[in-house]
Amino acid sequence: MHLKSLSLINYKNFTSRSFDFDAKINCMVGANGIGKTNVLDAIYHLSNGKSYFNPITSQNINHDASFFVIEGEYLKDDRPEKVIISAKKGQKKIIKRNGKNYDRFSEHIGFLPSVIISPAYRDLITEGSEKKIY
Ligand SMILES: Nc1ncnc2c1ncn2[C@@H]1O[C@H](COP(=O)(O)OP(=O)(O)O)[C@@H](O)[C@H]1O
Ligand SMILES: [Mg+2]
């Protein structure tokens, strides 16, 4: 699976911004607060239907806006897949794949697997699998 491009409108600190990604390794470099983690969170959002860092959807809308749109263009099993998540204050979040609305978010979960590894989960990698995380 390859996330080819990501475009964000009013997602957190981004008002309008697009990114193209390589099929292998991508590095993001920039000053503190520029939005690197927010880009990762937008990708997580496309996979999991919600933010990793702040599951309260309205708080992920840019402070000066009333909606956000996250759009990802993927190649999966050699097929193009376009996923769009949009949220408007006071309305139910919408998730679409190739132009078609999902009835339930749960139908989408697992289609575009992604995880965020944060320092809080470091022990899962370095320690045994019985380690509990609180
Ligand atoms: N809803 C929002 N509206 C506007 N800015 C936001 C919102 N949520 C987070 N931010 C801003 O995003 C910035 C943090 O971005 P972040 O991705 O953590 O930066 P980095 O990882 O590059 O250090 C902060 O300046 C924060 O104020
Ligand atoms: Mg960061």
PDB file of C-alpha atoms in Angstrom, residues 49-120:
ATOM      1  CA  GLY A  49     -11.594   7.572  11.201  1.00  0.00           C
ATOM      2  CA  LYS A  50     -10.346   9.685  14.069  1.00  0.00           C
ATOM      3  CA  SER A  51      -7.329  11.543  15.349  1.00  0.00           C
ATOM      4  CA  TYR A  52      -4.720   9.603  17.316  1.00  0.00           C
ATOM      5  CA  PHE A  53      -3.973  12.572  19.555  1.00  0.00           C
ATOM      6  CA  ASN A  54      -7.357  14.202  19.989  1.00  0.00           C
ATOM      7  CA  PRO A  55     -10.440  12.070  19.353  1.00  0.00           C
ATOM      8  CA  ILE A  56     -12.697  15.123  19.760  1.00  0.00           C
ATOM      9  CA  THR A  57     -13.288  15.851  16.082  1.00  0.00           C
ATOM     10  CA  SER A  58     -14.252  19.512  16.401  1.00  0.00           C
ATOM     11  CA  GLN A  59     -10.910  20.269  18.061  1.00  0.00           C
ATOM     12  CA  ASN A  60      -9.105  19.082  14.935  1.00  0.00           C
ATOM     13  CA  ILE A  61     -10.777  21.749  12.823  1.00  0.00           C
ATOM     14  CA  ASN A  62      -8.564  24.782  12.277  1.00  0.00           C
ATOM     15  CA  HIS A  63      -9.408  27.360  14.930  1.00  0.00           C
ATOM     16  CA  ASP A  64     -10.415  29.899  12.264  1.00  0.00           C
ATOM     17  CA  ALA A  65     -12.618  27.529  10.264  1.00  0.00           C
ATOM     18  CA  SER A  66     -15.830  25.541  10.653  1.00  0.00           C
ATOM     19  CA  PHE A  67     -14.890  22.376   8.774  1.00  0.00           C
ATOM     20  CA  PHE A  68     -11.946  20.249   7.704  1.00  0.00           C
ATOM     21  CA  VAL A  69     -11.284  17.956   4.777  1.00  0.00           C
ATOM     22  CA  ILE A  70      -8.567  15.286   4.653  1.00  0.00           C
ATOM     23  CA  GLU A  71      -8.015  13.607   1.317  1.00  0.00           C
ATOM     24  CA  GLY A  72      -5.652  10.711   0.646  1.00  0.00           C
ATOM     25  CA  GLU A  73      -4.822   9.080  -2.660  1.00  0.00           C
ATOM     26  CA  TYR A  74      -3.493   5.550  -2.299  1.00  0.00           C
ATOM     27  CA  LEU A  75      -2.347   2.673  -4.390  1.00  0.00           C
ATOM     28  CA  LYS A  76      -3.461  -0.585  -2.833  1.00  0.00           C
ATOM     29  CA  ASP A  77      -3.023  -3.916  -4.607  1.00  0.00           C
ATOM     30  CA  ASP A  78      -2.201  -1.853  -7.738  1.00  0.00           C
ATOM     31  CA  ARG A  79      -5.565  -0.101  -7.566  1.00  0.00           C
ATOM     32  CA  PRO A  80      -6.097   3.593  -6.926  1.00  0.00           C
ATOM     33  CA  GLU A  81      -8.125   4.342  -3.808  1.00  0.00           C
ATOM     34  CA  LYS A  82      -9.266   7.776  -2.761  1.00  0.00           C
ATOM     35  CA  VAL A  83     -10.411   8.341   0.808  1.00  0.00           C
ATOM     36  CA  ILE A  84     -11.919  11.582   2.026  1.00  0.00           C
ATOM     37  CA  ILE A  85     -12.860  12.445   5.572  1.00  0.00           C
ATOM     38  CA  SER A  86     -14.700  15.643   6.235  1.00  0.00           C
ATOM     39  CA  ALA A  87     -16.057  17.159   9.383  1.00  0.00           C
ATOM     40  CA  LYS A  88     -18.193  20.189   9.944  1.00  0.00           C
ATOM     41  CA  LYS A  89     -18.944  21.695  13.335  1.00  0.00           C
ATOM     42  CA  GLY A  90     -22.191  20.309  14.707  1.00  0.00           C
ATOM     43  CA  GLN A  91     -22.492  17.628  12.024  1.00  0.00           C
ATOM     44  CA  LYS A  92     -21.629  13.986  11.760  1.00  0.00           C
ATOM     45  CA  LYS A  93     -18.221  13.230  10.287  1.00  0.00           C
ATOM     46  CA  ILE A  94     -18.325  11.845   6.741  1.00  0.00           C
ATOM     47  CA  ILE A  95     -15.975   9.260   5.316  1.00  0.00           C
ATOM     48  CA  LYS A  96     -15.944   8.340   1.649  1.00  0.00           C
ATOM     49  CA  ARG A  97     -14.014   5.829  -0.391  1.00  0.00           C
ATOM     50  CA  ASN A  98     -13.896   6.410  -4.130  1.00  0.00           C
ATOM     51  CA  GLY A  99     -16.823   8.796  -3.887  1.00  0.00           C
ATOM     52  CA  LYS A 100     -19.083   6.465  -1.918  1.00  0.00           C
ATOM     53  CA  ASN A 101     -20.150   7.187   1.664  1.00  0.00           C
ATOM     54  CA  TYR A 102     -19.642   4.532   4.285  1.00  0.00           C
ATOM     55  CA  ASP A 103     -22.713   3.803   6.371  1.00  0.00           C
ATOM     56  CA  ARG A 104     -20.532   2.826   9.294  1.00  0.00           C
ATOM     57  CA  PHE A 105     -16.950   3.799  10.102  1.00  0.00           C
ATOM     58  CA  SER A 106     -16.287   0.248  11.247  1.00  0.00           C
ATOM     59  CA  GLU A 107     -16.567  -0.889   7.604  1.00  0.00           C
ATOM     60  CA  HIS A 108     -13.475   1.193   6.827  1.00  0.00           C
ATOM     61  CA  ILE A 109     -11.254   0.307   9.789  1.00  0.00           C
ATOM     62  CA  GLY A 110      -8.488  -2.046   8.702  1.00  0.00           C
ATOM     63  CA  PHE A 111      -8.734  -1.191   5.004  1.00  0.00           C
ATOM     64  CA  LEU A 112      -5.708   1.131   5.192  1.00  0.00           C
ATOM     65  CA  PRO A 113      -3.714  -0.208   8.117  1.00  0.00           C
ATOM     66  CA  SER A 114      -1.462   2.324   9.828  1.00  0.00           C
ATOM     67  CA  VAL A 115      -0.067   2.760  13.297  1.00  0.00           C
ATOM     68  CA  ILE A 116       1.627   5.570  15.140  1.00  0.00           C
ATOM     69  CA  ILE A 117       4.587   4.533  17.247  1.00  0.00           C
ATOM     70  CA  SER A 118       5.143   7.096  19.946  1.00  0.00           C
ATOM     71  CA  PRO A 119       7.724   7.139  22.751  1.00  0.00           C
ATOM     72  CA  ALA A 120       4.932   5.965  25.082  1.00  0.00           C
TER      73      ALA A 120
END
